[in-house]
Coordinates of C-alpha atoms and ligand atoms in Angstrom, one line a residue:
Chain O
M1 CA 21.7 20.7 5.2
D2 CA 21.2 23.6 7.7
K3 CA 20.1 26.0 5.1
I4 CA 19.0 25.6 1.7
R5 CA 17.7 28.4 -0.5
G6 CA 15.6 27.2 -3.4
R7 CA 12.8 28.2 -6.5
V8 CA 9.3 26.8 -5.4
W9 CA 7.3 24.1 -7.3
K10 CA 3.8 23.9 -6.0
F11 CA 1.5 21.3 -6.0
G12 CA -2.1 20.5 -4.3
S13 CA -3.3 17.6 -1.8
N14 CA -3.0 13.7 -2.1
V15 CA 0.1 13.9 -4.9
D16 CA 0.2 10.3 -4.9
T17 CA 3.3 8.5 -6.0
D18 CA 1.5 7.2 -9.4
Q19 CA 1.7 11.3 -10.2
I20 CA 5.0 10.9 -9.0
I21 CA 7.1 8.3 -11.1
P22 CA 4.2 6.1 -13.2
A23 CA 4.2 2.4 -12.5
E24 CA 5.7 1.8 -16.1
Y25 CA 9.2 3.4 -14.7
L26 CA 9.6 0.9 -12.0
V27 CA 12.2 -1.3 -14.2
T28 CA 15.1 0.9 -12.5
G29 CA 15.8 2.2 -9.0
D30 CA 18.6 4.8 -10.4
P31 CA 17.2 8.4 -9.2
K32 CA 19.2 9.9 -12.8
K33 CA 17.2 8.0 -15.1
L34 CA 13.7 7.9 -12.8
A35 CA 14.2 11.7 -12.7
G36 CA 13.2 12.0 -16.2
H37 CA 9.7 10.8 -15.8
A38 CA 9.3 12.6 -12.6
F39 CA 5.0 13.7 -12.7
E40 CA 5.0 12.9 -16.3
K41 CA 1.6 12.3 -16.4
V42 CA 0.4 15.6 -14.4
R43 CA 3.2 18.1 -15.2
P44 CA 4.7 17.2 -18.1
D45 CA 7.3 20.4 -18.4
F46 CA 8.5 19.4 -14.6
A47 CA 11.3 17.0 -15.5
K48 CA 13.0 19.3 -18.0
K49 CA 12.7 22.7 -16.2
V50 CA 13.3 21.4 -12.5
K51 CA 16.8 22.7 -11.5
K52 CA 18.9 21.7 -8.4
G53 CA 17.9 23.4 -5.0
D54 CA 14.3 23.1 -5.9
I55 CA 11.8 22.5 -3.9
I56 CA 8.5 21.4 -3.7
V57 CA 5.4 22.6 -1.6
G58 CA 2.4 20.4 -1.3
E59 CA -0.8 20.8 0.8
E60 CA -2.2 17.8 2.3
N61 CA -0.9 14.0 2.4
F62 CA 1.7 14.5 0.0
G63 CA 3.3 11.3 -1.5
C64 CA 0.1 9.1 -0.7
G65 CA -0.6 5.4 -2.8
S66 CA 2.2 3.1 -3.4
S67 CA 5.4 2.0 -1.1
R68 CA 7.7 2.9 -4.3
E69 CA 10.9 4.5 -2.8
H70 CA 11.3 5.0 -6.6
A71 CA 9.0 8.4 -5.6
P72 CA 11.7 9.9 -3.7
R73 CA 14.3 8.3 -5.3
A74 CA 12.9 10.5 -8.7
L75 CA 12.7 13.5 -6.7
I76 CA 16.3 13.4 -5.4
G77 CA 17.4 12.8 -9.2
C78 CA 15.6 15.9 -10.2
G79 CA 18.0 17.5 -7.9
I80 CA 14.9 18.3 -5.4
S81 CA 16.2 19.9 -2.0
C82 CA 13.1 19.6 0.6
V83 CA 10.0 18.8 0.1
I84 CA 7.5 20.7 1.9
A85 CA 3.7 19.6 2.9
N86 CA 0.9 20.5 5.6
S87 CA 1.5 15.9 6.0
F88 CA 3.3 13.3 4.3
A89 CA 2.2 10.1 3.6
R90 CA 4.0 7.7 6.2
I91 CA 5.8 5.5 4.0
F92 CA 6.7 8.5 1.6
F93 CA 8.0 9.9 4.8
R94 CA 9.7 6.5 6.0
N95 CA 11.7 6.4 2.6
S96 CA 12.3 9.9 2.0
I97 CA 14.2 9.9 5.6
N98 CA 15.3 6.6 5.0
I99 CA 17.2 8.2 1.9
G100 CA 18.1 11.5 3.0
L101 CA 15.5 13.6 1.8
P102 CA 14.8 16.1 3.9
L103 CA 10.7 16.7 4.5
I104 CA 9.3 19.3 6.3
E105 CA 5.8 19.3 7.6
C106 CA 4.6 22.8 7.6
A107 CA 1.7 24.9 6.1
V108 CA 3.6 27.0 3.9
E109 CA 1.9 29.8 1.7
A110 CA 3.7 29.9 -1.8
T111 CA 3.3 30.0 -5.4
E112 CA 5.1 28.3 -8.1
G113 CA 8.7 30.1 -8.4
D114 CA 8.6 32.2 -4.9
I115 CA 11.8 31.8 -3.5
L116 CA 12.0 30.0 0.0
E117 CA 14.7 30.1 2.8
I118 CA 14.6 27.2 4.8
D119 CA 16.9 27.1 8.2
F120 CA 16.5 23.9 9.6
E121 CA 18.5 24.2 12.8
N122 CA 15.8 27.0 13.8
G123 CA 12.7 25.8 12.1
R124 CA 11.9 28.4 10.1
I125 CA 11.3 28.9 6.5
L126 CA 10.9 32.2 4.6
N127 CA 9.3 33.2 1.8
T128 CA 11.5 35.8 0.6
N129 CA 8.7 36.6 -2.0
S130 CA 6.1 37.7 0.6
G131 CA 7.8 38.2 3.1
R132 CA 6.3 35.7 5.5
E133 CA 8.5 33.9 7.9
Y134 CA 6.9 30.4 8.8
R135 CA 8.0 28.0 11.8
F136 CA 8.0 24.2 11.6
K137 CA 8.7 21.7 14.4
P138 CA 12.2 19.6 13.9
L139 CA 11.9 16.2 13.4
P140 CA 12.3 14.0 16.5
D141 CA 16.0 13.6 17.4
F142 CA 16.0 10.0 16.3
L143 CA 15.0 11.1 12.7
L144 CA 17.3 14.1 13.2
D145 CA 20.3 11.6 13.5
L146 CA 19.0 9.7 10.5
L147 CA 19.0 12.2 8.3
K148 CA 22.4 13.7 9.4
A149 CA 24.2 10.2 9.3
G150 CA 23.0 10.4 5.6
G151 CA 19.8 7.9 5.6
I152 CA 19.5 4.5 7.1
V153 CA 21.9 2.9 5.2
E154 CA 25.0 4.6 7.2
Y155 CA 23.3 4.2 10.2
T156 CA 23.0 0.5 9.9
K157 CA 26.4 0.4 9.0
R158 CA 27.5 2.0 12.0
K159 CA 24.8 -0.7 14.1
L160 CA 26.8 -3.8 12.2
A161 CA 29.9 -2.5 13.0
S162 CA 28.9 -2.2 16.9
N163 CA 27.5 -5.7 16.8
Chain W
M1 CA -3.3 5.8 36.0
Y2 CA -2.6 2.3 34.4
N3 CA -3.6 3.0 30.8
G4 CA -4.2 -0.2 28.6
M5 CA -2.4 -0.9 25.1
T6 CA -4.0 -1.3 21.8
I7 CA -3.5 -4.7 19.7
A8 CA -0.9 -2.5 17.3
E9 CA 0.8 -1.0 20.8
K10 CA 0.8 -4.1 22.2
I11 CA 2.4 -6.4 19.5
L12 CA 4.9 -3.2 19.2
A13 CA 5.8 -3.1 22.8
K14 CA 6.5 -7.2 22.8
K15 CA 8.7 -6.6 19.8
S16 CA 11.0 -4.0 20.9
G17 CA 11.5 -5.3 24.7
K18 CA 9.3 -3.2 26.5
K19 CA 6.5 -3.4 28.8
K20 CA 4.4 -0.4 27.7
V21 CA 4.7 2.1 24.6
E22 CA 2.9 5.1 23.7
P23 CA 2.1 7.0 20.5
G24 CA 4.5 8.9 18.8
E25 CA 7.3 7.1 20.7
I26 CA 10.3 5.8 18.0
I27 CA 11.4 2.4 18.7
E28 CA 13.5 0.0 17.1
A29 CA 11.6 -3.6 17.4
E30 CA 12.5 -6.8 15.9
V31 CA 10.5 -8.2 12.5
D32 CA 9.2 -11.3 12.2
Y33 CA 9.4 -11.1 8.4
I34 CA 10.7 -9.0 5.8
M35 CA 9.0 -9.4 2.2
V36 CA 9.9 -7.9 -1.4
N37 CA 8.7 -8.5 -4.6
D38 CA 10.0 -7.8 -7.8
V39 CA 9.7 -4.3 -8.2
T40 CA 11.0 -3.3 -4.7
G41 CA 13.8 -6.4 -4.5
L42 CA 16.5 -4.8 -6.6
P43 CA 16.7 -1.6 -5.1
A44 CA 17.0 -3.7 -1.4
F45 CA 19.4 -6.0 -2.9
E46 CA 21.5 -3.2 -4.3
V47 CA 21.4 -1.5 -0.7
F48 CA 22.0 -5.0 0.8
E49 CA 25.4 -5.5 -1.0
N50 CA 26.8 -2.3 0.7
F51 CA 26.9 -4.2 4.3
N52 CA 29.0 -7.0 3.7
V53 CA 27.3 -9.3 6.1
A54 CA 25.1 -12.8 5.4
P55 CA 21.2 -12.1 5.4
L56 CA 18.8 -13.0 8.3
R57 CA 17.7 -15.9 5.8
D58 CA 14.5 -17.1 7.5
K59 CA 13.1 -14.0 7.5
I60 CA 13.3 -12.7 4.1
V61 CA 10.5 -13.7 1.4
L62 CA 11.1 -12.7 -1.9
I63 CA 7.5 -13.0 -4.1
P64 CA 7.9 -11.8 -7.9
D65 CA 4.3 -10.8 -8.8
H66 CA 4.3 -7.4 -9.9
Y67 CA 5.9 -8.0 -13.7
V68 CA 5.8 -11.7 -14.2
P69 CA 5.7 -13.4 -16.4
N70 CA 8.3 -10.8 -17.5
K71 CA 6.7 -8.1 -19.9
D72 CA 9.9 -6.8 -21.1
V73 CA 13.7 -7.0 -21.1
P74 CA 13.8 -4.3 -17.8
S75 CA 11.2 -6.7 -15.8
A76 CA 13.2 -10.0 -16.9
E77 CA 16.6 -8.1 -15.5
Q78 CA 14.6 -7.1 -12.5
A79 CA 13.4 -10.5 -11.4
K80 CA 16.5 -12.3 -11.9
A81 CA 18.3 -10.0 -10.1
M82 CA 15.7 -11.7 -7.0
R83 CA 16.6 -15.2 -8.6
I84 CA 20.5 -14.4 -8.4
F85 CA 20.2 -12.9 -5.1
A86 CA 17.7 -15.9 -3.7
K87 CA 20.7 -18.6 -4.8
K88 CA 23.6 -16.4 -3.6
Y89 CA 22.7 -16.4 -0.1
N90 CA 20.5 -19.9 -0.6
L91 CA 17.1 -18.4 0.7
P92 CA 14.5 -20.8 1.6
Y93 CA 11.5 -18.7 1.0
Y94 CA 12.1 -17.3 -2.8
Y95 CA 9.0 -18.6 -5.1
E96 CA 9.6 -18.7 -8.4
V97 CA 6.6 -17.8 -10.9
G98 CA 4.1 -20.5 -11.3
S99 CA 4.5 -21.5 -7.6
S100 CA 3.0 -18.4 -5.8
G101 CA 0.9 -15.7 -6.7
V102 CA 0.5 -12.1 -5.6
C103 CA 2.6 -11.6 -3.3
H104 CA 0.1 -10.8 0.0
Q105 CA -2.3 -13.6 -1.2
H106 CA 1.1 -16.0 -1.0
M107 CA 2.2 -14.5 2.5
I108 CA -1.1 -15.2 3.8
E109 CA -1.4 -19.0 2.4
K110 CA 2.1 -19.5 3.0
G111 CA 1.6 -19.0 6.8
F112 CA 4.0 -15.9 7.5
A113 CA 1.2 -14.2 8.5
A114 CA 0.1 -15.2 11.7
P115 CA -1.4 -13.4 15.0
G116 CA 1.0 -11.2 16.9
R117 CA 3.6 -11.0 14.2
L118 CA 5.2 -7.8 13.2
I119 CA 6.1 -7.8 9.5
V120 CA 7.1 -5.7 7.4
G121 CA 6.9 -5.3 3.3
A122 CA 8.3 -3.4 0.7
D123 CA 4.9 -3.0 -0.4
S124 CA 2.1 -0.5 0.6
H125 CA -0.5 -3.2 1.0
T126 CA 1.5 -5.2 3.1
C127 CA -0.8 -4.2 5.8
S128 CA -3.4 -6.9 4.6
Y129 CA -2.1 -9.3 7.3
G130 CA -3.9 -7.3 10.0
A131 CA -6.5 -9.0 9.0
L132 CA -5.1 -12.2 11.2
G133 CA -4.1 -9.9 13.5
A134 CA -0.4 -9.0 13.0
F135 CA 0.8 -5.7 12.7
S136 CA 2.1 -5.3 9.5
T137 CA 3.0 -2.3 7.2
G138 CA 4.5 -1.0 4.1
I139 CA 7.9 -0.1 3.9
G140 CA 10.7 0.9 1.2
S141 CA 13.4 -0.9 -0.4
T142 CA 16.1 0.8 1.4
E143 CA 15.0 -0.2 4.9
A144 CA 14.1 -3.4 3.8
A145 CA 17.9 -4.0 2.8
C146 CA 18.4 -2.3 6.4
A147 CA 16.1 -4.7 8.3
M148 CA 17.6 -8.1 6.2
A149 CA 21.0 -7.0 8.2
L150 CA 19.4 -6.5 11.0
G151 CA 16.3 -7.8 12.0
N152 CA 14.9 -4.7 13.0
L153 CA 13.4 -1.1 12.4
W154 CA 12.5 1.7 13.4
F155 CA 8.7 2.1 14.0
R156 CA 6.9 5.4 15.7
V157 CA 4.1 3.9 17.7
P158 CA 0.9 4.9 15.9
E159 CA -2.7 6.3 17.5
S160 CA -5.1 3.9 17.3
Q161 CA -8.9 4.6 16.0
K162 CA -11.6 1.7 16.8
F163 CA -13.9 0.9 14.1
I164 CA -17.0 -0.8 15.2
I165 CA -19.6 -2.4 12.3
E166 CA -22.6 -3.7 14.0
G167 CA -25.2 -6.3 12.6
K168 CA -26.1 -8.1 9.2
T169 CA -25.1 -6.7 5.8
R170 CA -27.4 -6.5 2.8
K171 CA -27.3 -9.1 -0.1
Y172 CA -24.0 -8.5 -2.3
V173 CA -22.3 -6.1 0.2
M174 CA -18.7 -7.5 1.2
G175 CA -15.6 -6.3 3.2
K176 CA -14.3 -4.2 0.4
D177 CA -18.1 -2.4 0.7
V178 CA -17.0 -1.7 4.2
I179 CA -13.4 -0.5 3.7
L180 CA -15.0 1.9 0.8
H181 CA -17.8 3.2 3.1
I182 CA -15.1 4.3 6.1
I183 CA -12.8 5.8 3.5
G184 CA -15.5 7.5 2.1
D185 CA -16.0 8.8 5.6
I186 CA -12.9 9.5 7.0
G187 CA -11.1 10.2 3.9
V188 CA -7.7 9.3 2.2
D189 CA -5.8 10.7 5.1
G190 CA -8.4 10.0 7.7
A191 CA -5.9 7.7 9.5
L192 CA -3.0 9.4 8.6
Y193 CA 0.3 7.6 10.5
K194 CA -3.0 5.8 12.3
S195 CA -3.4 2.2 13.5
M196 CA -7.1 1.3 12.6
E197 CA -8.7 -2.0 14.7
F198 CA -12.2 -3.0 13.7
Y199 CA -14.5 -4.9 16.0
G200 CA -18.6 -5.7 15.9
S201 CA -20.8 -8.6 14.8
T202 CA -20.2 -7.9 11.5
V203 CA -16.6 -8.4 10.9
E204 CA -16.8 -10.8 13.2
S205 CA -18.8 -12.8 10.7
F206 CA -16.8 -12.1 7.9
P207 CA -14.7 -14.8 6.3
L208 CA -11.0 -14.6 6.4
A209 CA -11.1 -13.1 2.8
D210 CA -13.3 -10.0 3.6
R211 CA -11.3 -9.2 6.6
I212 CA -8.2 -9.1 4.3
S213 CA -10.1 -6.6 1.9
I214 CA -10.8 -4.8 4.8
A215 CA -7.3 -4.9 6.3
N216 CA -5.6 -4.3 2.8
M217 CA -7.3 -0.9 2.1
T218 CA -6.8 0.7 5.4
V219 CA -3.7 2.1 3.5
E220 CA -5.8 3.9 1.2
A221 CA -7.1 6.3 4.2
G222 CA -3.0 6.5 4.9
A223 CA -3.0 4.0 8.1
K224 CA 0.2 2.8 8.9
A225 CA -2.0 -1.1 10.0
G226 CA -5.3 -2.3 9.8
I227 CA -5.7 -4.6 12.7
I228 CA -8.8 -7.2 13.0
P229 CA -8.4 -9.2 16.3
P230 CA -7.8 -13.0 15.6
D231 CA -10.6 -15.5 16.3
N232 CA -11.4 -19.4 15.2
T233 CA -12.1 -17.9 11.3
V234 CA -8.2 -17.2 11.7
Y235 CA -6.9 -19.9 14.0
E236 CA -8.4 -22.9 11.6
Y237 CA -7.6 -20.8 8.3
L238 CA -3.9 -21.4 9.9
K239 CA -4.4 -25.4 10.6
G240 CA -1.9 -26.7 8.4
R241 CA -0.4 -23.7 7.0
V242 CA 1.3 -21.6 9.7
I243 CA 5.0 -21.9 9.5
G244 CA 6.2 -21.8 13.3
E245 CA 4.0 -20.9 16.3
Y246 CA 2.5 -17.6 16.9
E247 CA 0.7 -15.8 20.1
P248 CA -2.7 -14.0 19.4
V249 CA -2.9 -10.5 20.7
F250 CA -5.4 -8.7 21.9
A251 CA -6.3 -5.2 23.0
D252 CA -6.7 -4.4 26.8
S253 CA -10.1 -3.4 27.9
T254 CA -8.4 0.2 28.9
A255 CA -6.8 0.6 25.9
E256 CA -6.9 4.2 24.4
Y257 CA -8.3 5.1 21.1
I258 CA -8.0 8.8 19.4
E259 CA -11.3 8.1 17.9
T260 CA -14.4 5.4 17.8
F261 CA -16.4 5.3 14.5
S262 CA -19.6 3.4 14.8
Y263 CA -20.9 2.0 11.7
D264 CA -24.8 -0.2 10.9
A265 CA -24.0 -2.9 8.4
I266 CA -27.4 -2.6 7.1
E267 CA -27.0 1.3 5.5
I268 CA -24.1 0.2 3.6
P269 CA -25.2 -0.5 0.1
C270 CA -22.7 -2.2 -2.4
T271 CA -20.1 1.0 -3.2
V272 CA -18.1 2.6 -5.9
A273 CA -15.2 4.8 -5.9
K274 CA -15.5 6.9 -8.6
P275 CA -12.1 8.5 -10.0
Y276 CA -9.4 9.7 -8.6
L277 CA -9.7 8.6 -4.7
P278 CA -11.0 5.6 -3.1
S279 CA -12.9 7.9 -0.7
N280 CA -15.0 9.2 -3.7
I281 CA -17.6 6.8 -3.2
A282 CA -21.5 6.6 -4.3
P283 CA -24.0 3.5 -4.1
A284 CA -23.5 1.6 -7.2
S285 CA -27.5 1.8 -7.6
E286 CA -27.0 5.6 -8.0
L287 CA -24.7 6.2 -10.3
G288 CA -26.5 6.2 -13.2
D289 CA -25.3 5.5 -17.0
I290 CA -21.9 5.2 -16.7
T291 CA -20.4 2.5 -19.2
I292 CA -17.3 0.8 -19.4
D293 CA -14.8 -0.9 -21.4
Q294 CA -13.1 -3.0 -18.9
A295 CA -14.3 -5.2 -16.0
Y296 CA -11.2 -6.3 -13.8
L297 CA -11.5 -9.2 -11.4
G298 CA -8.1 -9.7 -9.0
S299 CA -5.5 -8.4 -7.1
C300 CA -4.7 -8.8 -3.4
T301 CA -7.8 -7.0 -2.3
N302 CA -10.1 -8.9 -4.3
G303 CA -8.7 -12.0 -6.2
R304 CA -9.6 -14.7 -3.7
I305 CA -11.3 -17.7 -4.5
E306 CA -14.7 -16.6 -2.2
D307 CA -14.4 -13.5 -4.7
L308 CA -14.2 -15.4 -7.8
R309 CA -17.0 -17.4 -6.7
I310 CA -19.6 -14.6 -6.4
A311 CA -18.5 -13.1 -9.7
A312 CA -18.9 -16.6 -11.5
K313 CA -22.2 -17.0 -9.4
I314 CA -23.3 -14.3 -11.4
L315 CA -22.1 -14.5 -14.4
K316 CA -22.8 -18.1 -14.8
G317 CA -25.4 -18.9 -18.1
K318 CA -24.5 -15.3 -19.2
K319 CA -22.1 -13.3 -21.7
I320 CA -20.0 -10.4 -21.4
H321 CA -21.3 -7.7 -23.0
P322 CA -19.8 -7.2 -26.5
N323 CA -18.6 -4.0 -25.9
V324 CA -16.8 -5.4 -22.4
R325 CA -13.7 -7.2 -22.1
M326 CA -13.6 -8.8 -18.8
I327 CA -10.1 -9.6 -17.3
V328 CA -10.3 -12.6 -14.5
V329 CA -6.9 -12.3 -12.4
P330 CA -6.8 -15.4 -9.5
A331 CA -4.4 -14.0 -6.7
S332 CA -3.0 -17.0 -6.7
K333 CA -1.7 -20.4 -7.5
E334 CA -4.0 -22.0 -5.0
V335 CA -6.7 -19.8 -5.9
Y336 CA -6.6 -20.5 -9.3
E337 CA -6.6 -24.5 -8.8
Q338 CA -9.5 -24.1 -6.6
A339 CA -11.6 -22.0 -9.2
L340 CA -10.4 -25.3 -11.6
E341 CA -11.7 -27.1 -9.4
E342 CA -15.2 -25.6 -8.8
G343 CA -15.5 -25.4 -12.5
I344 CA -15.6 -21.8 -11.9
I345 CA -12.9 -20.8 -14.3
K346 CA -15.0 -22.6 -17.2
V347 CA -17.9 -20.3 -16.2
F348 CA -16.0 -17.3 -17.0
L349 CA -14.6 -18.6 -20.0
D350 CA -18.0 -19.4 -21.4
A351 CA -18.9 -16.0 -20.7
N352 CA -16.1 -15.0 -22.6
A353 CA -13.8 -13.4 -19.9
Y354 CA -10.3 -13.4 -20.1
V355 CA -8.7 -15.5 -17.2
S356 CA -5.0 -15.2 -17.0
G357 CA -2.7 -16.7 -14.2
P358 CA -2.0 -15.0 -11.0
T359 CA -0.3 -11.7 -11.6
C360 CA -0.2 -7.9 -10.4
G361 CA -0.6 -7.0 -13.9
A362 CA -3.0 -4.2 -14.4
C363 CA -3.5 -3.3 -11.2
L364 CA -0.9 -1.0 -11.1
G365 CA -1.3 -0.5 -15.0
G366 CA 1.6 -3.0 -15.4
Y367 CA 0.7 -4.9 -18.5
M368 CA -2.2 -7.4 -19.7
G369 CA -5.2 -5.2 -19.4
V370 CA -3.6 -1.6 -19.7
L371 CA -6.2 0.9 -20.4
A372 CA -6.1 3.5 -23.6
R373 CA -6.9 7.3 -23.3
G374 CA -10.5 7.6 -22.7
E375 CA -11.2 4.1 -21.6
R376 CA -12.8 3.5 -18.5
C377 CA -12.6 0.1 -16.0
I378 CA -14.5 -1.2 -13.1
S379 CA -12.2 -2.9 -11.1
S380 CA -11.9 -4.7 -7.6
T381 CA -8.7 -3.8 -7.1
N382 CA -7.2 -0.7 -4.6
R383 CA -6.6 2.3 -6.0
N384 CA -8.1 4.5 -9.0
F385 CA -5.4 7.4 -8.8
I386 CA -5.4 9.1 -12.6
G387 CA -3.3 6.9 -14.8
R388 CA -3.4 4.3 -12.3
M389 CA -4.4 1.6 -14.5
G390 CA -3.1 3.2 -18.1
H391 CA -3.6 6.6 -19.9
K392 CA -4.4 9.0 -17.9
E393 CA -7.2 10.1 -19.3
S394 CA -8.9 6.5 -18.6
E395 CA -10.9 6.1 -15.6
V396 CA -10.9 3.5 -12.6
Y397 CA -14.0 2.8 -10.4
L398 CA -13.2 0.8 -7.9
A399 CA -15.8 -1.8 -6.4
N400 CA -16.5 -5.4 -5.3
P401 CA -16.5 -8.8 -7.4
A402 CA -20.2 -9.0 -7.6
V403 CA -20.5 -5.2 -9.2
V404 CA -17.8 -6.1 -11.6
A405 CA -19.6 -8.9 -12.6
A406 CA -23.1 -7.3 -12.7
S407 CA -21.3 -4.7 -14.8
A408 CA -19.5 -6.7 -17.2
I409 CA -22.5 -8.2 -18.2
T410 CA -24.9 -4.9 -18.4
G411 CA -21.7 -2.8 -20.1
R412 CA -22.6 -0.3 -17.2
I413 CA -21.9 0.1 -13.7
T414 CA -24.2 -1.9 -11.9
D415 CA -25.4 -2.7 -8.6
P416 CA -25.4 -6.8 -8.4
G417 CA -29.3 -7.2 -7.4
E418 CA -30.2 -5.8 -11.0
V419 CA -29.1 -8.8 -12.8
E420 CA -29.9 -11.7 -10.4
H421 CA -32.9 -12.5 -11.9
G422 CA -31.9 -11.3 -15.5
Ligands
SF4_501 S1 -2.3 -6.6 -6.8 FE1 -2.0 -4.4 -7.3 S2 -2.4 -3.8 -4.8 FE2 -2.0 -5.5 -4.5 S3 0.2 -5.5 -4.7 FE3 -0.1 -5.9 -6.6 S4 -0.1 -4.1 -7.8 FE4 -0.2 -3.9 -5.5

């Protein structure tokens, strides 16, 4: 996950988990099945048009609302490679890191369809359309290790093995 | 200079075996309980089976509430998975439909929630137990599975904010109005990643029910936890309920809060949050003519006996407006029984309200009260996001149970003061 290049889906502030995956579909945890309903009520074309590697750019408080891990799972199922936002709701943040969906806290100016290049190691985002570059603070080591391990499941397996 | 710790910091320090923790620090702490419900359970069980270990039986609480009694085949499969998991590992804390209710109410009634405890739950409103002086917070299913195997979990120590509410409240103003008012003030991300601590004579005079409404909705301001220092109200409630021992934790006098907010209770009116954010507030009396199709009384925010009592007092001898259906959902079996005993259920039935058994039901747009396109609901729940209770073009207005009852009578959003002598 050192470098990513992808196309932007632009969202605003307070994108809540009911928007990301409506409650009526919480009858499966399968990312692929959830993916088909992602943003169904607010962006009906999203699930059809999203491509593997695409990037979501939000503004403040992305992922607020319920603790449903189905939200980041649906995004993983859609092939989203990273979510960038000025700030994230905390349970969404935890869930995403824990299941291996990279998140970046950074105020990036981008419009729908722009192509971003993300360099995780050096904490840089380039908007290839505007030519502007943004810097972000990498995650704390503990969380980077979790992401690198592939999420909290692998981390837990290692811990159980060493106990 | 030595700075003291807030309640949140003290509990996290104690549970991670440290003398002191600082905001921003990432720690691993031992949790007292891990709760999952029927929606968040199945993904957790699937992850858990990867570990090939026995679960920590005494820490796990399984409460089906979101889609039970099951609304369709997939939800029945989910609930069944929970039953199978409980049997397979012989888990002591599984609660079958009919014996429990909305997960958070049940966690409190059955004595899992207690002062000084660290409780996680795969449901965002797990923060409710802060009303009893616990540090409790919502987590995801995957990490719930990990905690079931390890007994601990990573936490970022949150910064703490202090909220002081002083003085007597106006008639019909409840804990719900206080927290809506605060969310309106600081915004839906005003407490992002933080712990909100509540102090002052207003909070101290509130019964536990109102304190739970306050702690419950702290997540609507983005908070990680919402904590009220425990007192006699809490200790009395826990007598005969609490599982095991507990140790109250209080903030040091030198504790550091990144912000302090003060409110005068008398200035807080019966408050309504308009669509589509809990922060979009207005006084109930100033909304004008907003007609409603549905009035919903229930949920972990306001489905307790105190909530049903105040609604019944307003509805007694009256009828629901012919253009409105009112749905009453007691938050638990215990609440239901108590309401039956006090004759409250009869008051609702006489008024033409529909009364169901405990469930999350329509609170999350699940079933039993889902809204059609263009419909509007006044609701005692906690979220009014787009499509939260049904169609994306339906609307949810959040309010306290007295406002819900008054509005059910008039057919439009109404301050309870308006109907009391009608
Ligand atoms: S009552 Fe509503 S808010 Fe509470 S746990 Fe159930 S769905 Fe969530």
